[in-house]
Every structure is written in structure tokens, then in C-alpha cells.
PDB file of C-alpha atoms in Angstrom:
ATOM      1  CA  UNK T   1       0.000   0.000   0.000  1.00 37.00           C
ATOM      2  CA  UNK T   2       1.307   3.458  -0.866  1.00 42.00           C
ATOM      3  CA  UNK T   3       1.597   5.503   2.326  1.00 43.00           C
ATOM      4  CA  UNK T   4       1.216   9.290   2.350  1.00 45.00           C
ATOM      5  CA  UNK T   5       4.454  10.651   3.858  1.00 46.00           C
ATOM      6  CA  UNK T   6       4.308  12.904   6.887  1.00 43.00           C
ATOM      7  CA  UNK T   7       5.212  16.580   6.554  1.00 42.00           C
ATOM      8  CA  UNK T   8       6.248  19.103   9.197  1.00 47.00           C
ATOM      9  CA  UNK T   9       5.206  22.128   7.088  1.00 57.00           C
ATOM     10  CA  UNK T  10       1.723  23.627   7.120  1.00 84.00           C
ATOM     11  CA  UNK T  11       0.728  23.220   3.495  1.00 93.00           C
ATOM     12  CA  UNK T  12      -2.859  23.141   2.254  1.00 96.00           C
ATOM     13  CA  UNK T  13      -3.896  21.326  -0.924  1.00 97.00           C
ATOM     14  CA  UNK T  14      -6.773  23.240  -2.545  1.00 97.00           C
ATOM     15  CA  UNK T  15      -8.788  21.111  -4.984  1.00 97.00           C
ATOM     16  CA  UNK T  16     -11.534  22.669  -7.130  1.00 96.00           C
ATOM     17  CA  UNK T  17     -12.224  22.716 -10.859  1.00 94.00           C
ATOM     18  CA  UNK T  18     -13.086  26.439 -10.659  1.00 95.00           C
ATOM     19  CA  UNK T  19      -9.838  28.445 -10.938  1.00 95.00           C
ATOM     20  CA  UNK T  20     -11.513  31.518  -9.423  1.00 96.00           C
ATOM     21  CA  UNK T  21     -12.397  29.613  -6.251  1.00 95.00           C
ATOM     22  CA  UNK T  22      -8.862  28.226  -6.028  1.00 95.00           C
ATOM     23  CA  UNK T  23      -7.423  31.715  -6.422  1.00 96.00           C
ATOM     24  CA  UNK T  24      -9.667  33.126  -3.680  1.00 95.00           C
ATOM     25  CA  UNK T  25      -8.769  30.356  -1.259  1.00 96.00           C
ATOM     26  CA  UNK T  26      -5.035  30.435  -1.969  1.00 96.00           C
ATOM     27  CA  UNK T  27      -5.023  34.205  -1.374  1.00 96.00           C
ATOM     28  CA  UNK T  28      -7.012  33.898   1.867  1.00 95.00           C
ATOM     29  CA  UNK T  29      -4.827  31.058   3.164  1.00 95.00           C
ATOM     30  CA  UNK T  30      -1.671  33.037   2.335  1.00 94.00           C
ATOM     31  CA  UNK T  31      -2.975  35.976   4.390  1.00 93.00           C
ATOM     32  CA  UNK T  32      -3.321  33.525   7.291  1.00 92.00           C
ATOM     33  CA  UNK T  33       0.299  32.459   6.869  1.00 91.00           C
ATOM     34  CA  UNK T  34      -0.383  29.121   5.198  1.00 94.00           C
ATOM     35  CA  UNK T  35       1.232  27.797   2.036  1.00 94.00           C
ATOM     36  CA  UNK T  36      -1.003  26.324  -0.662  1.00 96.00           C
ATOM     37  CA  UNK T  37      -0.729  24.005  -3.609  1.00 96.00           C
ATOM     38  CA  UNK T  38      -3.515  23.585  -6.160  1.00 96.00           C
ATOM     39  CA  UNK T  39      -5.186  20.832  -8.157  1.00 96.00           C
ATOM     40  CA  UNK T  40      -8.009  21.309 -10.716  1.00 95.00           C
ATOM     41  CA  UNK T  41      -9.401  17.775 -10.519  1.00 94.00           C
ATOM     42  CA  UNK T  42      -9.436  14.633  -8.421  1.00 94.00           C
ATOM     43  CA  UNK T  43      -6.753  12.746 -10.297  1.00 94.00           C
ATOM     44  CA  UNK T  44      -4.224  15.549  -9.913  1.00 95.00           C
ATOM     45  CA  UNK T  45      -5.288  15.962  -6.290  1.00 95.00           C
ATOM     46  CA  UNK T  46      -4.323  12.369  -5.501  1.00 95.00           C
ATOM     47  CA  UNK T  47      -0.963  12.742  -7.248  1.00 95.00           C
ATOM     48  CA  UNK T  48      -0.178  15.938  -5.325  1.00 95.00           C
ATOM     49  CA  UNK T  49      -1.296  14.449  -2.023  1.00 95.00           C
ATOM     50  CA  UNK T  50       1.157  11.583  -2.449  1.00 93.00           C
ATOM     51  CA  UNK T  51       4.040  13.759  -3.674  1.00 93.00           C
ATOM     52  CA  UNK T  52       3.645  16.855  -1.452  1.00 93.00           C
ATOM     53  CA  UNK T  53       2.201  15.422   1.793  1.00 92.00           C
ATOM     54  CA  UNK T  54      -0.124  18.353   2.600  1.00 94.00           C
ATOM     55  CA  UNK T  55      -1.241  18.963   6.175  1.00 93.00           C
ATOM     56  CA  UNK T  56      -4.854  19.384   5.068  1.00 95.00           C
ATOM     57  CA  UNK T  57      -6.910  19.023   1.879  1.00 96.00           C
ATOM     58  CA  UNK T  58      -9.662  21.478   0.932  1.00 97.00           C
ATOM     59  CA  UNK T  59     -11.693  19.341  -1.451  1.00 95.00           C
ATOM     60  CA  UNK T  60     -14.612  20.193  -3.732  1.00 93.00           C
ATOM     61  CA  UNK T  61     -17.199  17.418  -4.071  1.00 91.00           C
ATOM     62  CA  UNK T  62     -18.443  18.029  -7.624  1.00 88.00           C
ATOM     63  CA  UNK T  63     -15.552  17.778 -10.092  1.00 89.00           C
ATOM     64  CA  UNK T  64     -15.002  16.168 -13.480  1.00 82.00           C
ATOM     65  CA  UNK T  65     -12.877  13.040 -14.018  1.00 83.00           C
ATOM     66  CA  UNK T  66     -12.970  12.049 -10.336  1.00 92.00           C
ATOM     67  CA  UNK T  67     -15.285  13.623  -7.766  1.00 91.00           C
ATOM     68  CA  UNK T  68     -14.315  14.629  -4.256  1.00 92.00           C
ATOM     69  CA  UNK T  69     -16.048  11.680  -2.626  1.00 91.00           C
ATOM     70  CA  UNK T  70     -13.854   9.247  -4.536  1.00 93.00           C
ATOM     71  CA  UNK T  71     -10.744  11.299  -3.745  1.00 94.00           C
ATOM     72  CA  UNK T  72     -11.694  11.209  -0.056  1.00 93.00           C
ATOM     73  CA  UNK T  73     -12.279   7.455  -0.222  1.00 91.00           C
ATOM     74  CA  UNK T  74      -8.834   6.868  -1.732  1.00 93.00           C
ATOM     75  CA  UNK T  75      -7.043   9.219   0.651  1.00 93.00           C
ATOM     76  CA  UNK T  76      -8.679   7.484   3.600  1.00 88.00           C
ATOM     77  CA  UNK T  77      -7.449   4.136   2.291  1.00 86.00           C
ATOM     78  CA  UNK T  78      -3.887   5.486   2.503  1.00 85.00           C
ATOM     79  CA  UNK T  79      -3.787   7.697   5.603  1.00 83.00           C
ATOM     80  CA  UNK T  80      -5.502  10.232   7.849  1.00 83.00           C
ATOM     81  CA  UNK T  81      -4.708  13.609   6.298  1.00 91.00           C
ATOM     82  CA  UNK T  82      -7.481  16.024   7.421  1.00 92.00           C
ATOM     83  CA  UNK T  83     -10.085  16.795   4.743  1.00 94.00           C
ATOM     84  CA  UNK T  84     -12.392  19.819   4.520  1.00 93.00           C
ATOM     85  CA  UNK T  85     -15.134  19.450   1.906  1.00 92.00           C
ATOM     86  CA  UNK T  86     -16.567  22.228  -0.242  1.00 91.00           C
ATOM     87  CA  UNK T  87     -20.187  21.458  -1.095  1.00 85.00           C
ATOM     88  CA  UNK T  88     -23.093  23.046  -2.951  1.00 79.00           C
ATOM     89  CA  UNK T  89     -26.245  23.894  -1.004  1.00 62.00           C
ATOM     90  CA  UNK T  90     -28.285  21.108  -2.611  1.00 61.00           C
ATOM     91  CA  UNK T  91     -25.745  18.391  -1.813  1.00 65.00           C
ATOM     92  CA  UNK T  92     -26.660  17.615   1.806  1.00 69.00           C
ATOM     93  CA  UNK T  93     -26.664  13.878   1.141  1.00 71.00           C
ATOM     94  CA  UNK T  94     -23.205  14.135  -0.423  1.00 73.00           C
ATOM     95  CA  UNK T  95     -21.951  16.189   2.514  1.00 72.00           C
ATOM     96  CA  UNK T  96     -23.125  13.606   5.021  1.00 76.00           C
ATOM     97  CA  UNK T  97     -21.689  10.822   2.879  1.00 80.00           C
ATOM     98  CA  UNK T  98     -18.406  12.731   2.771  1.00 80.00           C
ATOM     99  CA  UNK T  99     -18.290  12.869   6.568  1.00 81.00           C
ATOM    100  CA  UNK T 100     -19.045   9.166   6.736  1.00 83.00           C
ATOM    101  CA  UNK T 101     -16.167   8.521   4.327  1.00 84.00           C
ATOM    102  CA  UNK T 102     -13.848  10.278   6.755  1.00 84.00           C
ATOM    103  CA  UNK T 103     -13.920  14.020   6.055  1.00 87.00           C
ATOM    104  CA  UNK T 104     -13.325  16.232   9.095  1.00 87.00           C
ATOM    105  CA  UNK T 105     -15.609  19.121   8.162  1.00 87.00           C
ATOM    106  CA  UNK T 106     -17.365  20.851   5.272  1.00 86.00           C
ATOM    107  CA  UNK T 107     -18.213  24.345   4.064  1.00 88.00           C
ATOM    108  CA  UNK T 108     -21.283  25.076   1.934  1.00 86.00           C
ATOM    109  CA  UNK T 109     -21.037  27.098  -1.293  1.00 87.00           C
ATOM    110  CA  UNK T 110     -21.295  30.002  -1.704  1.00 86.00           C
ATOM    111  CA  UNK T 111     -18.906  30.605   1.175  1.00 89.00           C
ATOM    112  CA  UNK T 112     -16.755  33.315   2.648  1.00 90.00           C
ATOM    113  CA  UNK T 113     -13.017  32.644   2.259  1.00 93.00           C
ATOM    114  CA  UNK T 114     -12.714  33.739   5.893  1.00 91.00           C
ATOM    115  CA  UNK T 115     -14.980  30.886   6.965  1.00 89.00           C
ATOM    116  CA  UNK T 116     -12.880  28.367   5.056  1.00 93.00           C
ATOM    117  CA  UNK T 117      -9.703  29.709   6.647  1.00 93.00           C
ATOM    118  CA  UNK T 118     -11.306  29.637  10.099  1.00 89.00           C
ATOM    119  CA  UNK T 119     -12.293  25.996   9.694  1.00 88.00           C
ATOM    120  CA  UNK T 120      -8.866  25.092   8.315  1.00 92.00           C
ATOM    121  CA  UNK T 121      -7.207  26.769  11.299  1.00 90.00           C
ATOM    122  CA  UNK T 122      -9.544  24.983  13.716  1.00 84.00           C
ATOM    123  CA  UNK T 123      -8.572  21.590  12.296  1.00 87.00           C
ATOM    124  CA  UNK T 124      -4.868  22.493  12.258  1.00 88.00           C
ATOM    125  CA  UNK T 125      -5.061  23.596  15.904  1.00 82.00           C
ATOM    126  CA  UNK T 126      -6.391  20.170  16.819  1.00 75.00           C
ATOM    127  CA  UNK T 127      -3.530  18.469  14.982  1.00 73.00           C
ATOM    128  CA  UNK T 128      -0.957  21.012  16.161  1.00 66.00           C
ATOM    129  CA  UNK T 129      -1.055  19.903  19.796  1.00 51.00           C
ATOM    130  CA  UNK T 130       0.694  16.682  18.859  1.00 48.00           C
ATOM    131  CA  UNK T 131       3.559  18.481  17.116  1.00 48.00           C
ATOM    132  CA  UNK T 132       3.882  20.959  19.979  1.00 50.00           C
ATOM    133  CA  UNK T 133       4.067  18.180  22.553  1.00 44.00           C
ATOM    134  CA  UNK T 134       6.741  16.416  20.537  1.00 47.00           C
ATOM    135  CA  UNK T 135       8.763  19.628  20.164  1.00 48.00           C
ATOM    136  CA  UNK T 136       8.640  20.498  23.870  1.00 46.00           C
ATOM    137  CA  UNK T 137       8.949  16.966  25.157  1.00 51.00           C
ATOM    138  CA  UNK T 138       5.686  17.395  27.076  1.00 49.00           C
ATOM    139  CA  UNK T 139       3.396  14.392  27.191  1.00 52.00           C
ATOM    140  CA  UNK T 140      -0.298  14.324  27.976  1.00 57.00           C
ATOM    141  CA  UNK T 141      -1.514  11.410  30.085  1.00 67.00           C
ATOM    142  CA  UNK T 142      -3.423   8.610  28.434  1.00 81.00           C
ATOM    143  CA  UNK T 143      -7.173   8.319  28.927  1.00 88.00           C
ATOM    144  CA  UNK T 144      -8.560   4.873  29.679  1.00 91.00           C
ATOM    145  CA  UNK T 145     -11.995   3.403  30.147  1.00 92.00           C
ATOM    146  CA  UNK T 146     -12.565  -0.320  30.005  1.00 92.00           C
ATOM    147  CA  UNK T 147     -10.840  -1.617  26.885  1.00 93.00           C
ATOM    148  CA  UNK T 148     -10.483   1.863  25.392  1.00 94.00           C
ATOM    149  CA  UNK T 149      -7.171   3.714  25.621  1.00 93.00           C
ATOM    150  CA  UNK T 150      -6.409   7.139  24.142  1.00 93.00           C
ATOM    151  CA  UNK T 151      -2.805   8.255  23.763  1.00 89.00           C
ATOM    152  CA  UNK T 152      -3.303  12.032  23.725  1.00 84.00           C
ATOM    153  CA  UNK T 153       0.321  12.772  22.903  1.00 80.00           C
ATOM    154  CA  UNK T 154       0.372  10.477  19.887  1.00 81.00           C
ATOM    155  CA  UNK T 155      -3.286  10.943  18.898  1.00 83.00           C
ATOM    156  CA  UNK T 156      -3.698   7.188  18.968  1.00 88.00           C
ATOM    157  CA  UNK T 157      -6.821   5.244  19.904  1.00 92.00           C
ATOM    158  CA  UNK T 158      -6.596   1.595  20.966  1.00 93.00           C
ATOM    159  CA  UNK T 159      -9.239  -0.988  21.773  1.00 94.00           C
ATOM    160  CA  UNK T 160      -7.953  -3.973  23.759  1.00 91.00           C
ATOM    161  CA  UNK T 161      -4.456  -3.359  22.390  1.00 88.00           C
ATOM    162  CA  UNK T 162      -5.538  -2.910  18.758  1.00 89.00           C
ATOM    163  CA  UNK T 163      -5.082   0.514  17.174  1.00 91.00           C
ATOM    164  CA  UNK T 164      -8.232   2.038  15.671  1.00 92.00           C
ATOM    165  CA  UNK T 165      -7.495   4.545  12.908  1.00 89.00           C
ATOM    166  CA  UNK T 166      -9.442   7.792  13.455  1.00 90.00           C
ATOM    167  CA  UNK T 167      -9.648  11.121  11.674  1.00 86.00           C
ATOM    168  CA  UNK T 168      -8.706  14.306  13.529  1.00 85.00           C
ATOM    169  CA  UNK T 169     -12.338  15.152  14.222  1.00 86.00           C
ATOM    170  CA  UNK T 170     -13.264  11.625  15.299  1.00 90.00           C
ATOM    171  CA  UNK T 171     -10.372  11.526  17.763  1.00 91.00           C
ATOM    172  CA  UNK T 172     -11.252  15.000  19.061  1.00 89.00           C
ATOM    173  CA  UNK T 173     -14.864  13.964  19.736  1.00 92.00           C
ATOM    174  CA  UNK T 174     -13.766  10.797  21.523  1.00 94.00           C
ATOM    175  CA  UNK T 175     -11.210  12.753  23.553  1.00 92.00           C
ATOM    176  CA  UNK T 176     -13.937  15.227  24.577  1.00 92.00           C
ATOM    177  CA  UNK T 177     -16.270  12.444  25.732  1.00 94.00           C
ATOM    178  CA  UNK T 178     -13.482  10.578  27.526  1.00 93.00           C
ATOM    179  CA  UNK T 179     -12.379  13.731  29.354  1.00 91.00           C
ATOM    180  CA  UNK T 180     -15.632  13.737  31.353  1.00 91.00           C
ATOM    181  CA  UNK T 181     -16.986  10.202  30.953  1.00 90.00           C
ATOM    182  CA  UNK T 182     -20.044  10.692  33.165  1.00 91.00           C
ATOM    183  CA  UNK T 183     -21.200  13.811  31.298  1.00 94.00           C
ATOM    184  CA  UNK T 184     -23.719  13.755  28.468  1.00 94.00           C
ATOM    185  CA  UNK T 185     -22.722  16.206  25.712  1.00 94.00           C
ATOM    186  CA  UNK T 186     -25.393  17.699  23.487  1.00 92.00           C
ATOM    187  CA  UNK T 187     -24.622  18.003  19.803  1.00 88.00           C
ATOM    188  CA  UNK T 188     -24.365  21.790  20.214  1.00 86.00           C
ATOM    189  CA  UNK T 189     -21.875  21.349  23.052  1.00 90.00           C
ATOM    190  CA  UNK T 190     -19.732  19.056  20.897  1.00 88.00           C
ATOM    191  CA  UNK T 191     -19.820  21.578  18.053  1.00 83.00           C
ATOM    192  CA  UNK T 192     -18.875  24.435  20.387  1.00 82.00           C
ATOM    193  CA  UNK T 193     -15.951  22.506  21.873  1.00 81.00           C
ATOM    194  CA  UNK T 194     -14.592  21.477  18.490  1.00 76.00           C
ATOM    195  CA  UNK T 195     -15.260  24.586  16.408  1.00 65.00           C
ATOM    196  CA  UNK T 196     -16.557  27.399  18.597  1.00 61.00           C
ATOM    197  CA  UNK T 197     -20.111  28.751  18.874  1.00 51.00           C
ATOM    198  CA  UNK T 198     -19.935  30.764  15.631  1.00 50.00           C
ATOM    199  CA  UNK T 199     -19.576  27.715  13.396  1.00 52.00           C
ATOM    200  CA  UNK T 200     -22.610  26.526  11.437  1.00 53.00           C
ATOM    201  CA  UNK T 201     -22.433  22.730  11.706  1.00 59.00           C
ATOM    202  CA  UNK T 202     -25.554  20.596  11.547  1.00 61.00           C
ATOM    203  CA  UNK T 203     -26.602  17.901  13.992  1.00 66.00           C
ATOM    204  CA  UNK T 204     -26.400  15.408  11.139  1.00 76.00           C
ATOM    205  CA  UNK T 205     -22.682  16.086  10.815  1.00 80.00           C
ATOM    206  CA  UNK T 206     -22.067  15.213  14.469  1.00 85.00           C
ATOM    207  CA  UNK T 207     -24.291  12.155  14.131  1.00 88.00           C
ATOM    208  CA  UNK T 208     -22.233  11.041  11.140  1.00 87.00           C
ATOM    209  CA  UNK T 209     -18.977  11.354  13.096  1.00 89.00           C
ATOM    210  CA  UNK T 210     -20.506   9.371  15.966  1.00 92.00           C
ATOM    211  CA  UNK T 211     -21.704   6.725  13.506  1.00 91.00           C
ATOM    212  CA  UNK T 212     -18.169   6.510  12.116  1.00 90.00           C
ATOM    213  CA  UNK T 213     -16.720   6.037  15.596  1.00 94.00           C
ATOM    214  CA  UNK T 214     -19.216   3.316  16.442  1.00 94.00           C
ATOM    215  CA  UNK T 215     -18.556   1.546  13.163  1.00 92.00           C
ATOM    216  CA  UNK T 216     -14.785   1.575  13.582  1.00 92.00           C
ATOM    217  CA  UNK T 217     -14.835   0.383  17.188  1.00 95.00           C
ATOM    218  CA  UNK T 218     -17.660  -2.038  16.514  1.00 92.00           C
ATOM    219  CA  UNK T 219     -15.467  -3.732  13.911  1.00 92.00           C
ATOM    220  CA  UNK T 220     -12.983  -4.666  16.679  1.00 92.00           C
ATOM    221  CA  UNK T 221     -15.566  -5.557  19.340  1.00 92.00           C
ATOM    222  CA  UNK T 222     -16.178  -2.125  20.836  1.00 92.00           C
ATOM    223  CA  UNK T 223     -19.934  -1.961  20.425  1.00 92.00           C
ATOM    224  CA  UNK T 224     -20.430   0.115  23.596  1.00 94.00           C
ATOM    225  CA  UNK T 225     -17.836   2.858  23.110  1.00 95.00           C
ATOM    226  CA  UNK T 226     -20.466   5.644  22.892  1.00 95.00           C
ATOM    227  CA  UNK T 227     -23.885   5.823  24.510  1.00 95.00           C
ATOM    228  CA  UNK T 228     -26.840   7.847  23.249  1.00 93.00           C
ATOM    229  CA  UNK T 229     -29.112   9.675  25.664  1.00 91.00           C
ATOM    230  CA  UNK T 230     -32.328  10.197  23.713  1.00 88.00           C
ATOM    231  CA  UNK T 231     -33.181  13.852  23.306  1.00 87.00           C
ATOM    232  CA  UNK T 232     -29.978  14.962  25.049  1.00 91.00           C
ATOM    233  CA  UNK T 233     -26.809  13.807  23.316  1.00 93.00           C
ATOM    234  CA  UNK T 234     -23.862  11.447  23.734  1.00 95.00           C
ATOM    235  CA  UNK T 235     -21.480  10.259  26.403  1.00 95.00           C
ATOM    236  CA  UNK T 236     -18.687   7.732  26.693  1.00 95.00           C
ATOM    237  CA  UNK T 237     -19.909   4.175  27.154  1.00 94.00           C
ATOM    238  CA  UNK T 238     -18.518   1.571  29.575  1.00 94.00           C
ATOM    239  CA  UNK T 239     -16.165   0.311  26.848  1.00 93.00           C
ATOM    240  CA  UNK T 240     -16.298  -3.289  28.034  1.00 92.00           C
ATOM    241  CA  UNK T 241     -17.251  -4.795  24.688  1.00 86.00           C
ATOM    242  CA  UNK T 242     -20.836  -5.528  25.696  1.00 72.00           C
ATOM    243  CA  UNK T 243     -23.797  -4.372  23.624  1.00 58.00           C
ATOM    244  CA  UNK T 244     -25.470  -1.081  24.342  1.00 47.00           C
TER     245      UNK T 244
END
């Protein structure tokens, strides 16, 4: 399997078949101090992801030759580079499918370049804690519940000794729940903790991330990693491997 190499730089791969949109985003990202590389279609996006190892991919869904959903699917088969989808207003099903394929977030067209940059920075902040801890030598303690173990320093999730590969957003949600295991978090509270109160993220997006987490842990026997409290939200489950 071809592995996407790791990069220490903060480089964003911007993928959209509209050159005007790419230009707007590259300019806005540069103002925020981020380097950008561009791809006009999915096939070139994959080639650049493998050769340049970007820290994050801003990925349009509707493109010729290979759409963003297929690009996301292939990137997720190779690694966990964060992905931010760009989606048209009438593509809610595609947006949810994109999250279920492993995207970390999405922005709806037409969008403000500032909003895209804000969401990019939010994702990079979540990944940046790992690099900062490695640079300073500081290590965060592991979180454990039942058969679940979270290595906060290495951003690694394990179930009964088996690593479970998570996206940045999936790990961040699980870390939030594990930090206060007795607390039930509403969807709005999860959104606020991950993005801030000004971000427009739908409940369906959070539900999709939770569904991803349950599917990944369920595949290794962790069917009770997250509990639902009807009408309230989610909390960490007992993580014993029993049904729930």
C-alpha cells in the first residue's frame, strides 16, 4: 500500500475545478500564513497528495474526471490527512456521505473565504497539539476506560491493544467524551468545543462522526464505546465490549 508521507510544514492542498475559487482560497490562506498548492481535478489531487504530503486538503465534491467523494475514499485508504469538503447547497446527502467517508468538516457554497480559513485553522489547531508536545517533550496522560485507551500525545486510539485509525475530528470527539466520561454532551456542546459557537455545523454532521466512531470500534468488538441519551446527546460508554 502506498503511504502518504508525513510533513512538518503547514501546506494546504486546494482542490476545485473552478480556478476563481482556487485563487480566492489560496489568497485567503496566504494571508493567514499558510502555504497552498492547487489541483483542478481529483486525479491531480491524488498525485499531489502523495508527492507533497499536505497537512490538510480542501476538497470540492463536484468535479469532473474524479469527484471529491472518490478522492476522499482513496485518501482514507492510505492515511488520515485532514479533509475539509466544499459542497453546494443542494448536496446535503453528499456532505453527510463525505463525513461518513472520513472528512473532518465541510463548508457550503457560496462561502466566505474567511470561513474556510477559520475551519482550516480549527482543524490544524487540533492536529498542532501533537507536534507541539513532541517539540517540547511534554506528554499528555493517556485516557482509559474499560478496553479503550487514548494516547493524547500520539493521537492514537486503541481498543484492547488494537489501534483504531481515526480522523482528527473523530479523535477530538472521543477525547472530549473521555475527558468527562459521566457527562452527556449535546450536539451543540460538541460543536462548540470542536469549532466554537460561531460555526454553522448541523446535527447530522455530528451524528455522522458518531456513527463513524461506532462503526470503527464495533469492527474490533467495541460496540459500547459511545452511549446515546435520547433527546440529550452522547457520552462515553462503559467500553467493556458488551452491547449497548
